[in-house]
Short mmCIF file of C-alpha atoms in Angstrom, two decimals:
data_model
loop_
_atom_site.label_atom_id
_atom_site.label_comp_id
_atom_site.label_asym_id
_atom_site.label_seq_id
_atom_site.Cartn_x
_atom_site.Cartn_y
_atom_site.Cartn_z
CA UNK C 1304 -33.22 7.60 6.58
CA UNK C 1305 -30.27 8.49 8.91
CA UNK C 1306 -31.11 9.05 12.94
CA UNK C 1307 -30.58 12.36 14.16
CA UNK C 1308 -27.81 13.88 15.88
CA UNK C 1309 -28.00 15.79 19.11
CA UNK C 1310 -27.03 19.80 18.61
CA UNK C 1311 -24.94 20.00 21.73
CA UNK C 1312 -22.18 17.64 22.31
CA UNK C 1313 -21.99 15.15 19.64
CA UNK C 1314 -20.00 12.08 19.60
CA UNK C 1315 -18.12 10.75 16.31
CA UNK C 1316 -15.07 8.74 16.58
CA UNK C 1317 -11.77 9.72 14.13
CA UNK C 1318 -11.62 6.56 12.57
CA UNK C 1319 -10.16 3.60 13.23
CA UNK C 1320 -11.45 1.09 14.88
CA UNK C 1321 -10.42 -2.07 16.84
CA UNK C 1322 -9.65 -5.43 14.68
CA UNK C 1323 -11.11 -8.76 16.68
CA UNK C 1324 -8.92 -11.71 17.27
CA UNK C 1325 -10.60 -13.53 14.17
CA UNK C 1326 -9.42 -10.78 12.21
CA UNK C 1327 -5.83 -10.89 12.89
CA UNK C 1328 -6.37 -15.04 12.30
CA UNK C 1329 -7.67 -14.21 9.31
CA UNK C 1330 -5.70 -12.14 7.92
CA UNK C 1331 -2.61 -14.42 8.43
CA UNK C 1332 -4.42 -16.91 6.21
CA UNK C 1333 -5.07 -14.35 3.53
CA UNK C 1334 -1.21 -13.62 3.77
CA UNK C 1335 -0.52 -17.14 2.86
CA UNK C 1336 -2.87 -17.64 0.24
CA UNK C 1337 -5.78 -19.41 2.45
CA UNK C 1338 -8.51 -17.10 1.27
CA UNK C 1339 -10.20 -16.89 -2.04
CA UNK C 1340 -11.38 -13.71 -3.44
CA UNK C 1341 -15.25 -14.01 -2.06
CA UNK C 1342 -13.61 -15.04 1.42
CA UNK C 1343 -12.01 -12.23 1.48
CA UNK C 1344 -15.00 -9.99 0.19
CA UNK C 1345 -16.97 -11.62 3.27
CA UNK C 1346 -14.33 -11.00 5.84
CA UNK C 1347 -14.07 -7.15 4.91
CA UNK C 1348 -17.53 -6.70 4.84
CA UNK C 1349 -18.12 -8.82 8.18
CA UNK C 1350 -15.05 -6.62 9.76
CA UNK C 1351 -17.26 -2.95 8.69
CA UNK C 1352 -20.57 -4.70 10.46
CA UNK C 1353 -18.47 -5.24 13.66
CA UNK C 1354 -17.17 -2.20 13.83
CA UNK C 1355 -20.48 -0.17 12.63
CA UNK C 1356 -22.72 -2.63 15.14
CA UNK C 1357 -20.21 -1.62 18.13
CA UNK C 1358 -20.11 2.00 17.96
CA UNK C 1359 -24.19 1.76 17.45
CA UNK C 1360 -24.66 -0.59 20.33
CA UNK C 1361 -22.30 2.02 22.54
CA UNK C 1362 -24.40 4.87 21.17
CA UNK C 1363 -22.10 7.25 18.62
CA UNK C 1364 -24.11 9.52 17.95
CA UNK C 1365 -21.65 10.15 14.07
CA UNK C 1366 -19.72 6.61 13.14
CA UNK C 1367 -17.29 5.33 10.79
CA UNK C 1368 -16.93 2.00 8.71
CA UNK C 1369 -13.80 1.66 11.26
CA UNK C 1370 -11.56 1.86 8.41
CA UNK C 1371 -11.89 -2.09 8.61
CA UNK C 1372 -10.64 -2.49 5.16
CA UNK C 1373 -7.03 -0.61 5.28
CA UNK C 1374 -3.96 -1.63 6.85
CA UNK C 1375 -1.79 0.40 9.49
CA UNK C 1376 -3.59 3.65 8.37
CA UNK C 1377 -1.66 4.29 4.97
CA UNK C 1378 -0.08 1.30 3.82
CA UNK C 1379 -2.81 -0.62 2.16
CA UNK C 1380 -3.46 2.73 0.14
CA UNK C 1381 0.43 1.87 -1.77
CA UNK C 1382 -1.50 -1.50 -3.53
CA UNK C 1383 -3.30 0.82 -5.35
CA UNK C 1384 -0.33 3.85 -6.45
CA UNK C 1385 1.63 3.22 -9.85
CA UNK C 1386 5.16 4.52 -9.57
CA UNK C 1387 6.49 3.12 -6.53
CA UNK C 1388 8.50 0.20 -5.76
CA UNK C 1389 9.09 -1.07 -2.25
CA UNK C 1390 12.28 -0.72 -0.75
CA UNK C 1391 14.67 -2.89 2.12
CA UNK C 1392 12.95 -2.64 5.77
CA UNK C 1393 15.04 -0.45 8.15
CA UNK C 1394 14.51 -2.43 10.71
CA UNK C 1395 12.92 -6.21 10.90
CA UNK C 1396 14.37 -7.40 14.56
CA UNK C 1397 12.74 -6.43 17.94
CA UNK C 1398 9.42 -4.44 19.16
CA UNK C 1399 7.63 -2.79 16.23
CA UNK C 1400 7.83 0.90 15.66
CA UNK C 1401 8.32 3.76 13.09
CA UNK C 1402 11.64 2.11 11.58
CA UNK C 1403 9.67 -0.73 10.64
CA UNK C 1404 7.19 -0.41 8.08
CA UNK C 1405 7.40 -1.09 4.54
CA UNK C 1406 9.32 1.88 2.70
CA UNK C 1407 9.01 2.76 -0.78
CA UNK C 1408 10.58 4.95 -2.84
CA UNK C 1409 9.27 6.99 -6.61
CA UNK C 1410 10.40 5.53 -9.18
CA UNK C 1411 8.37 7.39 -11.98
CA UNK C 1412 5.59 9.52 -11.73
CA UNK C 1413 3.07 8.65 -9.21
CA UNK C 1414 -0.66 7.26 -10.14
CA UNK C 1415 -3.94 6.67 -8.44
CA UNK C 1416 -5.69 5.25 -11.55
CA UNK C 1417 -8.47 3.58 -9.95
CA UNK C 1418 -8.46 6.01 -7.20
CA UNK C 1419 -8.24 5.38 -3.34
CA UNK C 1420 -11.37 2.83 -3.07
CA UNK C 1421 -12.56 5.18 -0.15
CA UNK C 1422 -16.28 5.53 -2.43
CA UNK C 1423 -16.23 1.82 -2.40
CA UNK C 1424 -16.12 2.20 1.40
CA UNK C 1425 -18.64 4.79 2.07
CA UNK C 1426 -20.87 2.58 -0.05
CA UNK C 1427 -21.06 -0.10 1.58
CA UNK C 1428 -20.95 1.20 4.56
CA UNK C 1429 -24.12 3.62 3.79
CA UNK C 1430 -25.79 0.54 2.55
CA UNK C 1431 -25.47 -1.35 6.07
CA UNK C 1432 -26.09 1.57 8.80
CA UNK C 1433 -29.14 4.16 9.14
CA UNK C 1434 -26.38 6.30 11.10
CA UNK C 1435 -24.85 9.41 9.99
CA UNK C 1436 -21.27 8.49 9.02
CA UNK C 1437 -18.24 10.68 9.23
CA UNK C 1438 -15.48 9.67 6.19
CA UNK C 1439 -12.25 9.60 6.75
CA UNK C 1440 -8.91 10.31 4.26
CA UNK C 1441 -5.59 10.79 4.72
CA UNK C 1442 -4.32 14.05 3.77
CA UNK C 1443 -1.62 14.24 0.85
CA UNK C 1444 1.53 14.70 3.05
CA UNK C 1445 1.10 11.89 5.34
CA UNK C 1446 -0.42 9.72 2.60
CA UNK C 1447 3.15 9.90 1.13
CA UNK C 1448 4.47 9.47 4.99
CA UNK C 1449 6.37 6.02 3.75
CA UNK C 1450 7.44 6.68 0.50
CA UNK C 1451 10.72 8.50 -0.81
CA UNK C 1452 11.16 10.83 -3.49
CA UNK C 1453 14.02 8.68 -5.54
CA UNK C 1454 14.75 10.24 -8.45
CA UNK C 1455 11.16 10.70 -9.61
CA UNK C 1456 10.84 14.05 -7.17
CA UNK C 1457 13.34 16.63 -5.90
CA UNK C 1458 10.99 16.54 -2.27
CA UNK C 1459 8.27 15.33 -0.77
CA UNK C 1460 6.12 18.03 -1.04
CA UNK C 1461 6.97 17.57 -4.82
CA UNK C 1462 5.60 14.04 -4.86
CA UNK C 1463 2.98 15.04 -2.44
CA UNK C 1464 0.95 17.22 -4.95
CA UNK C 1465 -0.25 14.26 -7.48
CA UNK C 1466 -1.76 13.07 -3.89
CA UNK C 1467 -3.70 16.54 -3.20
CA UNK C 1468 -5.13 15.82 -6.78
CA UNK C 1469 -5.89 12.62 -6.22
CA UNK C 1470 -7.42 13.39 -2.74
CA UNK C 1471 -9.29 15.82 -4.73
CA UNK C 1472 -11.03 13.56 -7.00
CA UNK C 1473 -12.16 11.19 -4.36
CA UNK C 1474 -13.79 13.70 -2.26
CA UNK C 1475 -15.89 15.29 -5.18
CA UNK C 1476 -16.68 11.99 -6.00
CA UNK C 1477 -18.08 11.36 -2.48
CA UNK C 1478 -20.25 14.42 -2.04
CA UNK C 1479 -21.58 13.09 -4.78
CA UNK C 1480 -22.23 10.08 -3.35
CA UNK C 1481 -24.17 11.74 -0.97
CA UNK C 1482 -21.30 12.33 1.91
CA UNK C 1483 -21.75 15.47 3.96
CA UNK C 1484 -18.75 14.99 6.43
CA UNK C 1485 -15.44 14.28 5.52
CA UNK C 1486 -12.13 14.39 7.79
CA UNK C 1487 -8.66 14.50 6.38
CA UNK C 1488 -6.24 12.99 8.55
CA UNK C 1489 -2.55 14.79 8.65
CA UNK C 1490 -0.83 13.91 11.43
CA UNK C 1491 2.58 14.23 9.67
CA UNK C 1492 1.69 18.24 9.94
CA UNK C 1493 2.92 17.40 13.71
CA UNK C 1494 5.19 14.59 13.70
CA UNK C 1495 7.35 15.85 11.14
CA UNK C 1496 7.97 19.77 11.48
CA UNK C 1497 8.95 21.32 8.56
CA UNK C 1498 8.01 23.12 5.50
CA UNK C 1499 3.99 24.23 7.32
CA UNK C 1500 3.52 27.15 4.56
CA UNK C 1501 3.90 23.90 1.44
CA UNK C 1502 1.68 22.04 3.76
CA UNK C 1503 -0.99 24.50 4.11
CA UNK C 1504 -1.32 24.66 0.42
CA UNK C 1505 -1.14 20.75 0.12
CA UNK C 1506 -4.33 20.17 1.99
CA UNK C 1507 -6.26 23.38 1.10
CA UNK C 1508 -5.91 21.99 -2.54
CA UNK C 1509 -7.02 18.60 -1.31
CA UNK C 1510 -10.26 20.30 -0.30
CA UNK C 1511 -10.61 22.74 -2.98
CA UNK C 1512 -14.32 22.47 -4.16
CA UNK C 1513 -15.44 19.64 -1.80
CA UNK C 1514 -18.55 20.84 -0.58
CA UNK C 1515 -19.06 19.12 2.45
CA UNK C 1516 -18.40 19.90 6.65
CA UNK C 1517 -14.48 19.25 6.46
CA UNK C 1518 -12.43 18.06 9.07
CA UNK C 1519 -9.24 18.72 9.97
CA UNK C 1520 -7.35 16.33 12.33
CA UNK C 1521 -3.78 17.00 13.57
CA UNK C 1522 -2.28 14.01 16.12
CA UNK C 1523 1.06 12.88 17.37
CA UNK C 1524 1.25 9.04 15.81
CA UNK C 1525 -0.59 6.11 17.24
CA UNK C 1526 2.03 3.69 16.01
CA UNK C 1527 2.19 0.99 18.88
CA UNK C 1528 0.51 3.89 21.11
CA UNK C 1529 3.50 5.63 20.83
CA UNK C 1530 3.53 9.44 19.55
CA UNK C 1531 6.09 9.93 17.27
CA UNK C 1532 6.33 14.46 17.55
CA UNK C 1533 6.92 16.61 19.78
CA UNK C 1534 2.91 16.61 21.75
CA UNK C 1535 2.66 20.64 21.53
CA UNK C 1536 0.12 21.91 18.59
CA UNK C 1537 1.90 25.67 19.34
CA UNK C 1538 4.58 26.02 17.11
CA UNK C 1539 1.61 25.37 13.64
CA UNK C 1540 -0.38 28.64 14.63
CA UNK C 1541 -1.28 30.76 13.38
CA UNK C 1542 -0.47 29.50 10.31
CA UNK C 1543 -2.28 26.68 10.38
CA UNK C 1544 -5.76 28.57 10.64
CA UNK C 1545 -4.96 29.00 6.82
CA UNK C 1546 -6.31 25.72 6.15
CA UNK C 1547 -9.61 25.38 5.16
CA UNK C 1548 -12.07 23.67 7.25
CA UNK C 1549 -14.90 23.51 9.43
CA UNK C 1550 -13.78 21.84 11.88
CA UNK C 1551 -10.68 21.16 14.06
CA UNK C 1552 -10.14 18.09 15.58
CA UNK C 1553 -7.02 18.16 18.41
CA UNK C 1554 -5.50 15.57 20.61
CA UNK C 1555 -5.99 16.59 24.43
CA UNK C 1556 -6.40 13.55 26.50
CA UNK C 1557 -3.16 11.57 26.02
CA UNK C 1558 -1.55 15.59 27.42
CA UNK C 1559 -3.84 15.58 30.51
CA UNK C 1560 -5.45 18.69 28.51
CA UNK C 1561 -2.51 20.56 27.83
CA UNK C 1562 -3.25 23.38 25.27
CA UNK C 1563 -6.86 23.49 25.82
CA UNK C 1564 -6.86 27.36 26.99
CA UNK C 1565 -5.87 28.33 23.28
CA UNK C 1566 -9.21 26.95 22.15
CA UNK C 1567 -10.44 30.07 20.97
CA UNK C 1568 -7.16 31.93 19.93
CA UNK C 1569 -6.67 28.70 17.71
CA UNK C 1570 -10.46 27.28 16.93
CA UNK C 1571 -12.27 30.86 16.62
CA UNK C 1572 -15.91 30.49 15.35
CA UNK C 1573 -15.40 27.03 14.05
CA UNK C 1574 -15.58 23.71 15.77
CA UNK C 1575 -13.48 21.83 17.86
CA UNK C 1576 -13.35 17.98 17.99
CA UNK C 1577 -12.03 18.04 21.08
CA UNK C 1578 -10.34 14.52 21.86
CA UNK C 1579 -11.28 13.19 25.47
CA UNK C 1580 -10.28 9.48 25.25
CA UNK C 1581 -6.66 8.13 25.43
CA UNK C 1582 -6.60 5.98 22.90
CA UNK C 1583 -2.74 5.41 23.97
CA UNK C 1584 -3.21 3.96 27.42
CA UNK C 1585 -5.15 1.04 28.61
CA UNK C 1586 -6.67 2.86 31.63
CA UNK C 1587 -10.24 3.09 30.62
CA UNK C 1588 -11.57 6.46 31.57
CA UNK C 1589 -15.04 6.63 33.32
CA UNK C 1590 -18.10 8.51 32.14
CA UNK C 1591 -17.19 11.55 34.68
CA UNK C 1592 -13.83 11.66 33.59
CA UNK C 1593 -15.09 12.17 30.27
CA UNK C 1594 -17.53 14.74 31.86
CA UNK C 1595 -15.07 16.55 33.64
CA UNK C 1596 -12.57 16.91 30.40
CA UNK C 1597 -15.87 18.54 28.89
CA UNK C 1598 -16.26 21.09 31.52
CA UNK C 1599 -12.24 21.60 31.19
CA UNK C 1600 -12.77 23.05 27.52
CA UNK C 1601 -16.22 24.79 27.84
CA UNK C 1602 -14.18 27.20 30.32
CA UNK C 1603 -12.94 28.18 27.22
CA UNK C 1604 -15.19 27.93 24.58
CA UNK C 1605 -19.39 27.41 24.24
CA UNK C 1606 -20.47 23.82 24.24
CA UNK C 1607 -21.90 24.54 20.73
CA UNK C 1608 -18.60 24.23 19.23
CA UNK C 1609 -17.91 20.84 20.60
CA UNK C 1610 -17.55 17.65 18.76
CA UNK C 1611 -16.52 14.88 21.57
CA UNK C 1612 -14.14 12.14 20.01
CA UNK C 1613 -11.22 10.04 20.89
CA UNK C 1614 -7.73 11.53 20.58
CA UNK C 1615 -7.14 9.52 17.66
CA UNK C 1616 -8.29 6.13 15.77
CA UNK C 1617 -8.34 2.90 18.30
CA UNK C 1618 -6.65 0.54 15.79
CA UNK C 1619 -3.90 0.23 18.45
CA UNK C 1620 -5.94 -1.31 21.29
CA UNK C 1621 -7.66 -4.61 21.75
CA UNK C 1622 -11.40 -4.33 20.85
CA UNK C 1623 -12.79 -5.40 24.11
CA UNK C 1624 -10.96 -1.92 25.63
CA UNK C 1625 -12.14 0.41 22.90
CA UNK C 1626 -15.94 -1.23 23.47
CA UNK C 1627 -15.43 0.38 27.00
CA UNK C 1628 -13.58 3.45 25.98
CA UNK C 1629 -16.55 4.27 23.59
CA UNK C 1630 -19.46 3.29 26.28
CA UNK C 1631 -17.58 6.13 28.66
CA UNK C 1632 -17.45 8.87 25.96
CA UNK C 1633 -20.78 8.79 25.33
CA UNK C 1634 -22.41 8.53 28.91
CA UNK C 1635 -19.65 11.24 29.62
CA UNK C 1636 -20.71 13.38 27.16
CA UNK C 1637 -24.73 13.01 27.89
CA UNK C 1638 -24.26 13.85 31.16
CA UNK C 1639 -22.28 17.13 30.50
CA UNK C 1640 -25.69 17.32 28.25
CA UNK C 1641 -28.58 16.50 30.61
CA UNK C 1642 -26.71 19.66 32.73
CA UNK C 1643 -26.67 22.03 30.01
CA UNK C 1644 -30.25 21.18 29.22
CA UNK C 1645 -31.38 20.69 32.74
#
């Protein structure tokens, strides 16, 4: 039996959460062969109870398994995709950044066979938590955010559409699994401008059929904490409203609020996961700056329609900051609740 969620002002996180120092250890040893198969079984699972126990102990009201078992966001998803073959880094010298991730290109047809191992993930991590979970996917255009087309595609949105089907699949199979919230991640929507009408039809076939609250979150990168677009969601609407979902679910903090007076032209009747932590910037915000980001947005909007979260996923900060960061938002947010219930 899950624990209930409060109906005004809920707190859920959009991901991602911190690795410890043993994990980075021990994932250097896994690199080099150190680990055996049930080591690595026990680290994972280890990783999800960290991350689970941490945003119980800080009181999230909606958590995730902290997407302990993937690697910068996308790339451990290319282990399991037939048809690509990994190309020469860009860049291998100097700070990291968005030149310097594995690439891949298409070299035939692209497969998800086994599919994504997100069910795996929501298993487990329903198996080890009595609270309501949020599950988290990217969405088909940034899934293919590191891979070219080669020869195998004439574009990306080409190659993107065996990942909406893919997507697909997974989420079906997760409502059946029980899973009642899912979010699709597609920050390339943002950070690379471009063809919005191919990408509205990308994700709304992702979701077609998923019968579930969905999600839609729209960022500027995390990579490093550095955004990689242009930090304005303007230019996407109205278009964007196209997509299907239930729920939107913005960056805000990182821009000082900028954009949240279009909350209802953009949002309408649906919600808004409004993001009030900067997950980009070690200054750790207190509970009334939390608070007061709240007020900000119900000037322009009903409190009903708010889902407090981080801007984005805290993979990018040390865990003993994100601890904090996640203690704030939710004393920020009950307070803006003990005064609309007071």
């Amino acid at each position: 039996m899950t624990s209930s969620i409060p109906s005004l002002l809920p707190t859920t996180v959009i991901g991602s959460h911190a690795y410890p120092g043993w994990m980075w250890t021990a994932l250097d040893e896994v690199e080099k062969g150190g680990y055996g198969r049930t080591d690595e079984r026990e680290l994972y699972d280890d990783a999800v109870n960290m991350a689970m126990l941490d945003q119980e102990k800080s009181g999230v009201d909606i958590i995730s398994d902290g997407e302990m078992r993937r690697w910068y966001f996308v790339q451990s998803f290319y282990k399991r995709i037939e048809g690509i073959e990994q190309e020469p880094e860009l860049r291998k010298v100097g700070l990291y950044g968005y030149d310097s991730p594995p690439r891949y290109k298409a070299v035939d047809k692209l497969g998800v066979p086994d599919g994504l191992g997100i069910i795996e993930e929501y298993r487990y991590a329903r198996a080890n938590t009595t609270k309501p979970i949020k599950v988290t996917c990217p969405g088909p255009l940034t899934l293919t955010i590191h891979i070219r087309p080669g020869d195998a595609y004439k574009d990306r949105v080409e190659m993107s559409w065996h990942f909406a089907e893919a997507i697909n699949r997974e989420l079906k199979a997760l409502v059946d699994e029980g899973v009642d919230y899912i979010q699709l991640d597609e920050p390339s929507f943002a950070v690379i401008p471009g063809q919005l009408d191919d990408w509205v039809d990308l994700y709304n076939a992702a979701v077609e059929g998923v019968n579930a609250r969905i999600a839609l979150h729209i960022c500027f990168g995390n990579l490093t904490s550095r955004p990689r677009g242009k930090r304005s969601f303007a230019w996407m609407f109205p278009k964007v409203q196209e997509c299907r979902y239930d729920e939107l679910v913005l960056e805000y903090a990182n821009r000082e609020m900028s954009e949240i007076e279009y909350w209802k032209d953009w949002v309408g009747d649906k919600k808004l996961g409004i993001g009030v932590i900067d997950v980009k910037s070690f200054y750790v915000e207190s509970p009334e700056d939390v608070a007061e980001r709240i007020r900000l947005a119900m000037e322009y909007g009903p409190a009903e329609q708010l889902v407090v979260n981080p801007d984005c996923g805290f993979f990018q900060l040390p865990r003993w900051i994100t601890r904090l960061k996640l203690d704030a938002m939710v004393a920020g947010a009950q307070i803006v609740r003990n005064e609309l219930e007071g």
